mmCIF file of C-alpha atoms in Angstrom:
data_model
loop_
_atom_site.group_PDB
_atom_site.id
_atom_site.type_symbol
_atom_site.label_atom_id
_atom_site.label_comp_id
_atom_site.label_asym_id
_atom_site.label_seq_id
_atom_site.Cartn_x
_atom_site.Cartn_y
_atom_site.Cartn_z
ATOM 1 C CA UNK A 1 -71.185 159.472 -189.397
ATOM 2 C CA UNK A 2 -68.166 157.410 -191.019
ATOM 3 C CA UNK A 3 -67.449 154.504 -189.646
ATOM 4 C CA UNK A 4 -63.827 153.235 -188.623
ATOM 5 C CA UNK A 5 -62.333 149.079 -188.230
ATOM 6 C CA UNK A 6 -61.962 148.113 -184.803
ATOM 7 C CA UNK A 7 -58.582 147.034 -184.798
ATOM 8 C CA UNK A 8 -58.632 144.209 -186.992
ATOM 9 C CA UNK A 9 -62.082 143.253 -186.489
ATOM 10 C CA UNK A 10 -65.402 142.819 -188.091
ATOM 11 C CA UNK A 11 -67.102 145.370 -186.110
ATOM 12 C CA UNK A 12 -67.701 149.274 -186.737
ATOM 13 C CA UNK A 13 -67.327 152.048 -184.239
ATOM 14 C CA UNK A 14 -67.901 155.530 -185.001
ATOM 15 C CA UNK A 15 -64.801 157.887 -184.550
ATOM 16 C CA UNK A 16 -66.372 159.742 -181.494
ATOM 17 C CA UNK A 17 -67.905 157.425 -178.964
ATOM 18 C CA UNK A 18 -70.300 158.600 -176.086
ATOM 19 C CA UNK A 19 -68.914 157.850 -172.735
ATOM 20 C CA UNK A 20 -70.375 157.297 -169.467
ATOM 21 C CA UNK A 21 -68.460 157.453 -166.773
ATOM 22 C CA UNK A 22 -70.426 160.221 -165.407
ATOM 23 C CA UNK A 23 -73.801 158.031 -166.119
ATOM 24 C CA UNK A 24 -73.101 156.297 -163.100
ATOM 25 C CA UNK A 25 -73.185 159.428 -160.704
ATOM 26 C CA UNK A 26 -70.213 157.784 -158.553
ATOM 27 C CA UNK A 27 -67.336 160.472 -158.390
ATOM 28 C CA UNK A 28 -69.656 163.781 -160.194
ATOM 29 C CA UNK A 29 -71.907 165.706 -158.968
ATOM 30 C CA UNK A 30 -75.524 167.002 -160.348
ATOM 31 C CA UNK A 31 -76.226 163.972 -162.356
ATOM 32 C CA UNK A 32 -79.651 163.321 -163.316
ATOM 33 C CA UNK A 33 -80.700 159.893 -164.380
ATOM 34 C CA UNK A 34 -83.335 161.150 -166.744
ATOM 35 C CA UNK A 35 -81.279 163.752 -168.607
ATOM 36 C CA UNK A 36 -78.489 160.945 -168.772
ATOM 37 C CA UNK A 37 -80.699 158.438 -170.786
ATOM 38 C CA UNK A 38 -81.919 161.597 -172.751
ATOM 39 C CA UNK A 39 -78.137 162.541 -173.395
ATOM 40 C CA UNK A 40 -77.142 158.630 -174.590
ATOM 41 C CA UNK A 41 -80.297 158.676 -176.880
ATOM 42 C CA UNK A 42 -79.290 162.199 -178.265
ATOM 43 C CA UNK A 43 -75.925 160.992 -179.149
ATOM 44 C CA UNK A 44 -77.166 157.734 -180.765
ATOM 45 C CA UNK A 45 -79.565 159.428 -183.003
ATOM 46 C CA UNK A 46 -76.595 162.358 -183.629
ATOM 47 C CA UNK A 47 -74.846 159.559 -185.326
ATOM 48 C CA UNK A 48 -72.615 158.356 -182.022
ATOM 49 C CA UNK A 49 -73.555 154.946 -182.129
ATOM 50 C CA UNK A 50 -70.897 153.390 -180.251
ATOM 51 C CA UNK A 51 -70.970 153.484 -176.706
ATOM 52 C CA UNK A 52 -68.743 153.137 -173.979
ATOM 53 C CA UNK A 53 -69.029 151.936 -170.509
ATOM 54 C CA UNK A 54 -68.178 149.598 -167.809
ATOM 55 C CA UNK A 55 -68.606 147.619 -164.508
ATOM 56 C CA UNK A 56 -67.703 150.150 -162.083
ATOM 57 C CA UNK A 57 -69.644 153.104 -163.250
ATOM 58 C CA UNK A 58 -71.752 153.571 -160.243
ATOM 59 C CA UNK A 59 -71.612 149.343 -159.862
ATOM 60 C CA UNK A 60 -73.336 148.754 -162.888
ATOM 61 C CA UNK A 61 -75.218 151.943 -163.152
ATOM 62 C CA UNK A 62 -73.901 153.598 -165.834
ATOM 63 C CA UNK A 63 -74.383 150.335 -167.609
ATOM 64 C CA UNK A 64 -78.429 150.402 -166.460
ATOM 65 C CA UNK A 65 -78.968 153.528 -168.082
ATOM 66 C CA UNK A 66 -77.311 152.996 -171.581
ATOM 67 C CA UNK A 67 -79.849 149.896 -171.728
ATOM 68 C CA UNK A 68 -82.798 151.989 -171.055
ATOM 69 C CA UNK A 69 -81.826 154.755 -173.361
ATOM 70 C CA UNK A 70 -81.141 151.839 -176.383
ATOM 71 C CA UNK A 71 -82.452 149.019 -175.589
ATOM 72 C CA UNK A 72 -85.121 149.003 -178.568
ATOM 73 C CA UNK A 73 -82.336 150.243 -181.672
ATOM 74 C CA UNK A 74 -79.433 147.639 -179.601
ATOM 75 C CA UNK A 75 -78.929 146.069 -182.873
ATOM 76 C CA UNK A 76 -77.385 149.382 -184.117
ATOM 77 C CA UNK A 77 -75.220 150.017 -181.771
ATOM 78 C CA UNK A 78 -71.933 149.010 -180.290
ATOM 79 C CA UNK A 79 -71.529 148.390 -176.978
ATOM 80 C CA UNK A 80 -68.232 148.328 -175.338
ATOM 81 C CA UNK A 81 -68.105 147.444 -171.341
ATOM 82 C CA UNK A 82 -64.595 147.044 -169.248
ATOM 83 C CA UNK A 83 -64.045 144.756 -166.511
ATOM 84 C CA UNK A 84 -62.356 146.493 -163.341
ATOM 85 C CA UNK A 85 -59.439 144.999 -161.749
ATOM 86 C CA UNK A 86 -60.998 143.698 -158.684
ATOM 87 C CA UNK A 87 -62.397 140.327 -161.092
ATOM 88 C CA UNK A 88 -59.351 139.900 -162.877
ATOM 89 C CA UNK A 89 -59.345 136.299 -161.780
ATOM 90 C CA UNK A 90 -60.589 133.819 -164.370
ATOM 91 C CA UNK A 91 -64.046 133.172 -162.775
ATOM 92 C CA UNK A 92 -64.924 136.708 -161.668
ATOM 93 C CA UNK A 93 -64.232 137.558 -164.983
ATOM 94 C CA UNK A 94 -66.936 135.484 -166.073
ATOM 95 C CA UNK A 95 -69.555 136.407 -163.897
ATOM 96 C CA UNK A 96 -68.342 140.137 -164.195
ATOM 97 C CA UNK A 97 -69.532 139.840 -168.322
ATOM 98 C CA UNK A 98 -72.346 138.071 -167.218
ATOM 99 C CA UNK A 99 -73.479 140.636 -164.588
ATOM 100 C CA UNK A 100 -72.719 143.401 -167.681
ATOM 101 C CA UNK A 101 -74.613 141.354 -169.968
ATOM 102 C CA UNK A 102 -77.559 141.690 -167.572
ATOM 103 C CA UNK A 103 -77.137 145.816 -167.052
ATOM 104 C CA UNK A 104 -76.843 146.093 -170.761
ATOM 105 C CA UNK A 105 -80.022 143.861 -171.402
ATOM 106 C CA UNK A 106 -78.057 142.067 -174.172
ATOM 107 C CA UNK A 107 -76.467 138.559 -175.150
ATOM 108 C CA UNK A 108 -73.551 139.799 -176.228
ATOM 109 C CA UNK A 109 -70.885 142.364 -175.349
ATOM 110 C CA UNK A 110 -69.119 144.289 -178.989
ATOM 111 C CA UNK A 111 -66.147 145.146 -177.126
ATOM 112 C CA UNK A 112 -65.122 144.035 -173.708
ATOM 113 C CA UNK A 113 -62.240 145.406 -171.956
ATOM 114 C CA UNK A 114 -59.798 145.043 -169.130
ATOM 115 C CA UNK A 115 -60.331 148.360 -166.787
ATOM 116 C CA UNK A 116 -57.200 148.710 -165.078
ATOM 117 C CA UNK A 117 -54.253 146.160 -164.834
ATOM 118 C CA UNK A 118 -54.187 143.805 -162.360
ATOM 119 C CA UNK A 119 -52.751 145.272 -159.012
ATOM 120 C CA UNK A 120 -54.040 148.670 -159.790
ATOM 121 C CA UNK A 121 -56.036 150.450 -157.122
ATOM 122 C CA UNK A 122 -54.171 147.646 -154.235
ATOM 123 C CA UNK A 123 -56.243 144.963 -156.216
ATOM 124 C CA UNK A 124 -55.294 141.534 -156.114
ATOM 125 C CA UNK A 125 -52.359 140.276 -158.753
ATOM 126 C CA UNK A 126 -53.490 138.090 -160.887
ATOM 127 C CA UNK A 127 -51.389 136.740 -163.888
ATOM 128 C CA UNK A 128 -52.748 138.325 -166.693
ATOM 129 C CA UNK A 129 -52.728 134.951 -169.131
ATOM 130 C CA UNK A 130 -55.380 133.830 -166.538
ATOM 131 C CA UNK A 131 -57.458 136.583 -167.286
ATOM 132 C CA UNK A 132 -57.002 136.673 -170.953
ATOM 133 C CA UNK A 133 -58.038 132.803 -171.077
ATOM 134 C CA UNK A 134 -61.570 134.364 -169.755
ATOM 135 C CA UNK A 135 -61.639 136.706 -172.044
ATOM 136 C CA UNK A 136 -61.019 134.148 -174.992
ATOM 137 C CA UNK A 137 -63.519 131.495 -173.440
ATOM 138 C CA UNK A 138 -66.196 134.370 -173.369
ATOM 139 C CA UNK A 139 -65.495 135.576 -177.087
ATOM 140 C CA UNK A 140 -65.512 131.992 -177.996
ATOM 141 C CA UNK A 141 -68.861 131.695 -176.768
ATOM 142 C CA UNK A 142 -69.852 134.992 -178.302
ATOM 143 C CA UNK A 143 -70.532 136.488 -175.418
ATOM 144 C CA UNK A 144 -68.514 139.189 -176.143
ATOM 145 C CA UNK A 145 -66.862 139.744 -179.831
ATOM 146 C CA UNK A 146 -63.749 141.564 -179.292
ATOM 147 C CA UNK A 147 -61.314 141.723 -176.654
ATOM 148 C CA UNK A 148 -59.177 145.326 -175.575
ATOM 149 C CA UNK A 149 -57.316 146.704 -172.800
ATOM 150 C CA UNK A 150 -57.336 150.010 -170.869
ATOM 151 C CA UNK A 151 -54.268 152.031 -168.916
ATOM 152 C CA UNK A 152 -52.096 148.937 -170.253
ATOM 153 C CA UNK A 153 -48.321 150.580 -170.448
ATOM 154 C CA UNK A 154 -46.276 149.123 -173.501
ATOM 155 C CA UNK A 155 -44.726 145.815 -171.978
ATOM 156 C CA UNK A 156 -48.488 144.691 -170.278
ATOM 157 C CA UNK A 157 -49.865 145.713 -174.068
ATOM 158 C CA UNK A 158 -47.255 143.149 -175.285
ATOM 159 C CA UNK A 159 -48.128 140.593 -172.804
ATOM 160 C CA UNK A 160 -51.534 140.490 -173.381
ATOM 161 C CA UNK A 161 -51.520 140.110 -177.253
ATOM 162 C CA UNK A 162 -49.211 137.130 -176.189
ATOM 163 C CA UNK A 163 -52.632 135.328 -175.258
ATOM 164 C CA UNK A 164 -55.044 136.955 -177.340
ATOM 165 C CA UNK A 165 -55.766 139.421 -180.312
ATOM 166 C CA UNK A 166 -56.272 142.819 -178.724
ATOM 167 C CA UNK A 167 -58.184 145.265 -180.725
ATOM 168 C CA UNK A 168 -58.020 148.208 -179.148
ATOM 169 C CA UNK A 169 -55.920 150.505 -176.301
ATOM 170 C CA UNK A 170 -57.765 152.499 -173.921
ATOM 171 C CA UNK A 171 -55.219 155.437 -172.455
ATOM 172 C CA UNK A 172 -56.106 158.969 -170.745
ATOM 173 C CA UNK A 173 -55.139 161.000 -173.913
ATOM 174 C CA UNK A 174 -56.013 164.354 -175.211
ATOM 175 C CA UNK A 175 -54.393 167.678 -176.310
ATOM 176 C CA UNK A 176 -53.463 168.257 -172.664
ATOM 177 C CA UNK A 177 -52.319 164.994 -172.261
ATOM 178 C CA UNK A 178 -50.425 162.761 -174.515
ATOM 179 C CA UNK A 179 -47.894 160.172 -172.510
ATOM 180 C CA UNK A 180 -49.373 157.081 -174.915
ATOM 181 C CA UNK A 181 -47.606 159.071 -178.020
ATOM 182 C CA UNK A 182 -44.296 158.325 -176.784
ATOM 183 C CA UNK A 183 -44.765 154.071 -176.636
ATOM 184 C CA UNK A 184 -48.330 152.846 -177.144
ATOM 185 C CA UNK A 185 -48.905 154.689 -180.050
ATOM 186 C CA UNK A 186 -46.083 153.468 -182.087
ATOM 187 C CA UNK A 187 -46.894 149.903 -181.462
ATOM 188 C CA UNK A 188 -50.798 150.250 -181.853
ATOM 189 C CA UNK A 189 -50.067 151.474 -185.274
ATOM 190 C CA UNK A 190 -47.420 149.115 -186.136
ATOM 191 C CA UNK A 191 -50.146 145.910 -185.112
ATOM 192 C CA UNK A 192 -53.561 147.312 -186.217
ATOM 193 C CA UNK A 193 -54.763 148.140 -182.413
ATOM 194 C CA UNK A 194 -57.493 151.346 -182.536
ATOM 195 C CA UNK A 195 -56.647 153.625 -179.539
ATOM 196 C CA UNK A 196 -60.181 154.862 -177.917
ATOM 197 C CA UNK A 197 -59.357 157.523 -175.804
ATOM 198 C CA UNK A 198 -60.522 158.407 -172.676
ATOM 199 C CA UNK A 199 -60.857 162.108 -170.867
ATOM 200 C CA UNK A 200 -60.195 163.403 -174.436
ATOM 201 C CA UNK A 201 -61.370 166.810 -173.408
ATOM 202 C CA UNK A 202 -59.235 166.461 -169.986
ATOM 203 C CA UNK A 203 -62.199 166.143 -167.968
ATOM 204 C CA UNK A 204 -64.058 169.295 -169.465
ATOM 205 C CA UNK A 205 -60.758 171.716 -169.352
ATOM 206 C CA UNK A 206 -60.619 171.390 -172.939
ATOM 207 C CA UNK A 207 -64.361 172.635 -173.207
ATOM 208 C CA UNK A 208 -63.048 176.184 -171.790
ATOM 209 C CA UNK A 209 -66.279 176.474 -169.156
ATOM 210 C CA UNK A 210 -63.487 176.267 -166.157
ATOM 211 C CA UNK A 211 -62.363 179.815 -165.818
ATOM 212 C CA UNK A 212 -59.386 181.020 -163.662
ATOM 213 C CA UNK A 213 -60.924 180.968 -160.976
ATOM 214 C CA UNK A 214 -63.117 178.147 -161.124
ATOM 215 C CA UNK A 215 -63.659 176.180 -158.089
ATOM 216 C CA UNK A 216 -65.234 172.597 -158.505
ATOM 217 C CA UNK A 217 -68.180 171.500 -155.575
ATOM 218 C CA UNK A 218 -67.587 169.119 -153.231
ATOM 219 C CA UNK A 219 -67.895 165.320 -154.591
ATOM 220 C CA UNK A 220 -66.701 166.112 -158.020
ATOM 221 C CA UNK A 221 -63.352 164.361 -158.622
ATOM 222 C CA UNK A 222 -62.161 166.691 -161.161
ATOM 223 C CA UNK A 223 -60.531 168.935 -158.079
ATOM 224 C CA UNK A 224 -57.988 166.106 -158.234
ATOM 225 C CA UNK A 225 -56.972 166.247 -161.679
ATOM 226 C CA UNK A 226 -53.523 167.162 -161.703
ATOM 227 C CA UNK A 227 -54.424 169.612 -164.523
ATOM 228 C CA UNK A 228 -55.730 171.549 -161.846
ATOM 229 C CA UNK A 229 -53.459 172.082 -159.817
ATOM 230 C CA UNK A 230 -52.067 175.709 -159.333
ATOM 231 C CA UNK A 231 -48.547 175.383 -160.898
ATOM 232 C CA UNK A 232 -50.391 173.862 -163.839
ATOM 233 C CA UNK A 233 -53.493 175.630 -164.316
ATOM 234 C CA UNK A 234 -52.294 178.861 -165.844
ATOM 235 C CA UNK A 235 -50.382 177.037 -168.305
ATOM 236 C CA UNK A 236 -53.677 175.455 -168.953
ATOM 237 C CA UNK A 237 -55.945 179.103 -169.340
ATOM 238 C CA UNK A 238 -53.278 180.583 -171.489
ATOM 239 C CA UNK A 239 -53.185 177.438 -173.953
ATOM 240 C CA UNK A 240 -56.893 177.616 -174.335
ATOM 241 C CA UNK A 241 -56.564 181.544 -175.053
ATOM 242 C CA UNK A 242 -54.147 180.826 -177.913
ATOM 243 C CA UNK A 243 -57.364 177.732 -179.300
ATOM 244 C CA UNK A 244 -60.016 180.195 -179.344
ATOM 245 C CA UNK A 245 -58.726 182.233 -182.617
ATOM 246 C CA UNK A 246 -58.230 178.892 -184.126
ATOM 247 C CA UNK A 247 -61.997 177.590 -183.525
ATOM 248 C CA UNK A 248 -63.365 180.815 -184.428
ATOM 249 C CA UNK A 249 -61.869 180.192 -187.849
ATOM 250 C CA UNK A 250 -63.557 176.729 -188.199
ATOM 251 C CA UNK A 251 -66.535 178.082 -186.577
ATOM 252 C CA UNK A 252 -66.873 175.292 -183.710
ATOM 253 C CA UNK A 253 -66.340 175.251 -180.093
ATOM 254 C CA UNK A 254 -63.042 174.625 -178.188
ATOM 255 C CA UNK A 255 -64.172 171.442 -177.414
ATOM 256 C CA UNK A 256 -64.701 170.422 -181.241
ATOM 257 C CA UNK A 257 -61.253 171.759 -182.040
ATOM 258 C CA UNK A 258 -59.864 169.399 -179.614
ATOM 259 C CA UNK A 259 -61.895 166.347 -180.693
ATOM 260 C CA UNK A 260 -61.060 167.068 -183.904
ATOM 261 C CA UNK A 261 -57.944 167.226 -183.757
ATOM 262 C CA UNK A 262 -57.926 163.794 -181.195
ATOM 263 C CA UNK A 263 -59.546 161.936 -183.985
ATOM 264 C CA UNK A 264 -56.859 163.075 -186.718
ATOM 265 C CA UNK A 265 -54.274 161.218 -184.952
ATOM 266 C CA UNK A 266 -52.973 157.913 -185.704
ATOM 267 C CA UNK A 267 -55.326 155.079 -185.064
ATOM 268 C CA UNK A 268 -57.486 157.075 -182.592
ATOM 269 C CA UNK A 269 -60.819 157.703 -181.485
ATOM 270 C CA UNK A 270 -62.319 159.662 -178.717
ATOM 271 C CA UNK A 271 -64.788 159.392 -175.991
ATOM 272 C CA UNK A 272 -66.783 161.807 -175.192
ATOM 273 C CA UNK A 273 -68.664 161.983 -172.159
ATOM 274 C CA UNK A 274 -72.471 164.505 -172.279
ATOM 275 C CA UNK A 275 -74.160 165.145 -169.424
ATOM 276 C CA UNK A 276 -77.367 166.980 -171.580
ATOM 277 C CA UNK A 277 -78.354 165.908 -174.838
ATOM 278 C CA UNK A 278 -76.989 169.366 -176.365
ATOM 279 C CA UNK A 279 -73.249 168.499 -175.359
ATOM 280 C CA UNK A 280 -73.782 165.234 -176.872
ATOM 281 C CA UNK A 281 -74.873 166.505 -179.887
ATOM 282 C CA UNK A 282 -72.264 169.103 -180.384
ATOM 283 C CA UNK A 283 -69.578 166.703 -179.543
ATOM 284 C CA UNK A 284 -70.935 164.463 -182.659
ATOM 285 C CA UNK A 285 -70.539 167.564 -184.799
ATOM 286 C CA UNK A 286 -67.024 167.463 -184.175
ATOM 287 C CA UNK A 287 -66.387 164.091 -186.784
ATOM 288 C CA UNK A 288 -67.528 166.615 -189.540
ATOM 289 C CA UNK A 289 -64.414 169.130 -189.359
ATOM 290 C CA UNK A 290 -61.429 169.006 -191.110
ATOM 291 C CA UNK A 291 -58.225 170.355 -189.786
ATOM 292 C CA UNK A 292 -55.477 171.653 -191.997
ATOM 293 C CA UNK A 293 -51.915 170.010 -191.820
ATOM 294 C CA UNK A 294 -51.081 173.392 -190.816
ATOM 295 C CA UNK A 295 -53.835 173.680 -187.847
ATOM 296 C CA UNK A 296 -53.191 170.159 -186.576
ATOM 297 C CA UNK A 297 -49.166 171.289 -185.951
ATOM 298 C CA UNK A 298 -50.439 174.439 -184.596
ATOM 299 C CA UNK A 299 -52.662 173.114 -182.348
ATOM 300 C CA UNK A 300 -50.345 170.401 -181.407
ATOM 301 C CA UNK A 301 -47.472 172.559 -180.244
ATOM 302 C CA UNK A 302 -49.934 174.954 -178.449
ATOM 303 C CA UNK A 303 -51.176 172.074 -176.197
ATOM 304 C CA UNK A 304 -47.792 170.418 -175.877
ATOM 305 C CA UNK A 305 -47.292 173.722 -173.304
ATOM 306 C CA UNK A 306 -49.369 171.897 -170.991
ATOM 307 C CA UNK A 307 -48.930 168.373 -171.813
ATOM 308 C CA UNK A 308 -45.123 168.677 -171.840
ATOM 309 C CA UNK A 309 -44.494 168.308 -168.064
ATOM 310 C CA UNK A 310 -46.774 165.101 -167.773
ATOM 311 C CA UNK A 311 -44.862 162.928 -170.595
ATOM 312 C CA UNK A 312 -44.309 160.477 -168.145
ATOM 313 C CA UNK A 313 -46.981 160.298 -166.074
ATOM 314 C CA UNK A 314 -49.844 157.698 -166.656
ATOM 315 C CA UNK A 315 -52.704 158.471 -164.055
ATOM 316 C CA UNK A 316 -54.551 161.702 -164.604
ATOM 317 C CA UNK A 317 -55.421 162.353 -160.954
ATOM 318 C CA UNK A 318 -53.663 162.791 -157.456
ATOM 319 C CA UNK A 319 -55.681 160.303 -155.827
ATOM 320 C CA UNK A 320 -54.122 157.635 -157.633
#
C-alpha cells in the first residue's frame, strides 16, 4: 500500500489506518480478544500498517492487544496513541505516554495525540500551552515523534500550533458526516496538517449491514448516534440505496465506496475499525480504487442528504 507524509513529518502512514476503539470492549458489545489481535494482525499484513489507538480504549486495553498482535514486526509499523482529557495537566501527561508506552510494549510513541480538549466530558481545564509543553518535552526525548490533536474546532487548532508543530487533525468525518469541511479542512490544507479521520464509515452505517429496522443490543453505544435517530435514519437508508448502483460499478462494497471516496479528499486519511480479520482486510482493499471526478461529485451530493442537517454539529452522539 502507498504510503502518505504525516503532516510535515518524517514518518509514513498508510492512507487507511486500522482503528481500535472497539479493541478495548468498553462501549461494544460481542468483542472477542482473540479475534481482535487476529483482526490487527490481518490488517498489518493486508498492508494497514499504521495503527491507531489510545488511553481510554477499555483503560489501556485496546492498547494491550495491538502489542500482542505486533509486537514482533513493531519496527514496521506506526503507532499512534491519544491522551484523554482527564491528564491534560503537564505531569499526567507524562505518565499517561509512559503508561501507553508500557501497553504498547515500545520506547517510543509515532504519533501521540490529544483525545478530547481540555474541559470535554466535565474534565478539568487546563491551559492548553501547559499541555503542549508535555507534549514537546516528550518528543524531545523521543518518546513520542510527532505531536496531533483530536475533536480540536478551528480556534483550539490555532492555539495549539501556537506551542508546537501539529501534524495531524483527528475529527468525526465521513460521507454522512462532514462539519470539519467547512473550517478545519481549509486550514489543515493551507499548513500541511494530515486529517485522520475517525468513524469514517459512521459507526458501520456506511457498511449498509443496519437495515430499517435494525435494532442495536443493549451496551452498544451506536443506539446513541444521532444518525440513528428516527427523523434521520430514513434519510440515511435511502442515501445508501442511491451508493449501491455506484459500488456495483466498481465492484466493491458500500463500505469501500465510502473509504474511497474519504481518502480522495484533501489531506485525509481514514480509520477503519475490524472486528474479524475479513473486515479488516476488505477495508485495506479499499486504497486500491479509483473514483472518477464524476463519481466523487456524485457520491458527494448523495451523502450531503444526510450530512446536510449536522453541518454544525461536532459530537457524533447524544450522550455527549
Amino acid at each position: 500500500m502507498k504510503t502518505r507524509q504525516l503532516g510535515t513529518s518524517d514518518i509514513q502512514i498508510t492512507p487507511i489506518l486500522m482503528g481500535t476503539w472497539q479493541a478495548g470492549k468498553r462501549m461494544w458489545a460481542g468483542i472477542e480478544d482473540e479475534e481482535t489481535i487476529k483482526a490487527i494482525r490481518a490488517a498489518f499484513e493486508a498492508g494497514m500498517t499504521t495503527i491507531d489507538t489510545a488511553e481510554v480504549y477499555g483503560e489501556g486495553h485496546s492498547e494491550r492487544m495491538v502489542a500482542q498482535a505486533l509486537g514482533d514486526v513493531r519496527d514496521r509499523a506506526v503507532y499512534a496513541s491519544k491522551v484523554f482529557s482527564t491528564h491534560l495537566a503537564y505531569d499526567q501527561v507524562i505518565a499517561a505516554c509512559e503508561r501507553s508506552l508500557t501497553n504498547l510494549q515500545t520506547d517510543y510513541i509515532d504519533l501521540y495525540q490529544i483525545h478530547w480538549p481540555a474541559g470535554t466530558w466535565n474534565t478539568p481545564l487546563v491551559p492548553l500551552e501547559e499541555t503542549m509543553n508535555a507534549l514537546n518535552t516528550l518528543k524531545e526525548q523521543g518518546k513520542i515523534r510527532a505531536i496531533g490533536v483530536s475533536n480540536f474546532s478551528l480556534p483550539q487548532l490555532e492555539e495549539a500550533a501556537q506551542y508546537g508543530r501539529i501534524e495531524s487533525l483527528q475529527p468525526p468525518y465521513s460521507l454522512f458526516w462532514r462539519q470539519i469541511e467547512g473550517e478545519q479542512m481549509p486550514y489543515c490544507v493551507d499548513n500541511q496538517i494530515t486529517i485522520l479521520a475517525y468513524s469514517s464509515l459512521a459507526q458501520g452505517f456506511l457498511t449498509g449491514k443496519f437495515g430499517r429496522d435494525h435494532q442495536f443490543v443493549e451496551g452498544d453505544h451506536r443506539y446513541q448516534n444521532k444518525l440513528f435517530a428516527p427523523e434521520h435514519y430514513g434519510r440515511v437508508q435511502d442515501a445508501l440505496d442511491q451508493l449501491r448502483p455506484i459500488a456495483a460499478r466498481y465492484d466493491c462494497s458500500l463500505a469501500q465506496l465510502a473509504l474511497a471516496w474519504l481518502m480522495a479528499q484533501p489531506q485525509t486519511c481514514a480509520i477503519a475499525g475490524a472486528r474479524y480479520a475479513s473486515q479488516a482486510v476488505d477495508n485495506a482493499q479499499a486504497a486500491a480504487i479509483e473514483l472518477s471526478e464524476a463519481d466523487l461529485a456524485l457520491i458527494s451530493d448523495i451523502g450531503e442528504t444526510v450530512a446536510a442537517p449536522f453541518r454544525q454539529e461536532r459530537v457524533l452522539w447524544t450522550f455527549a
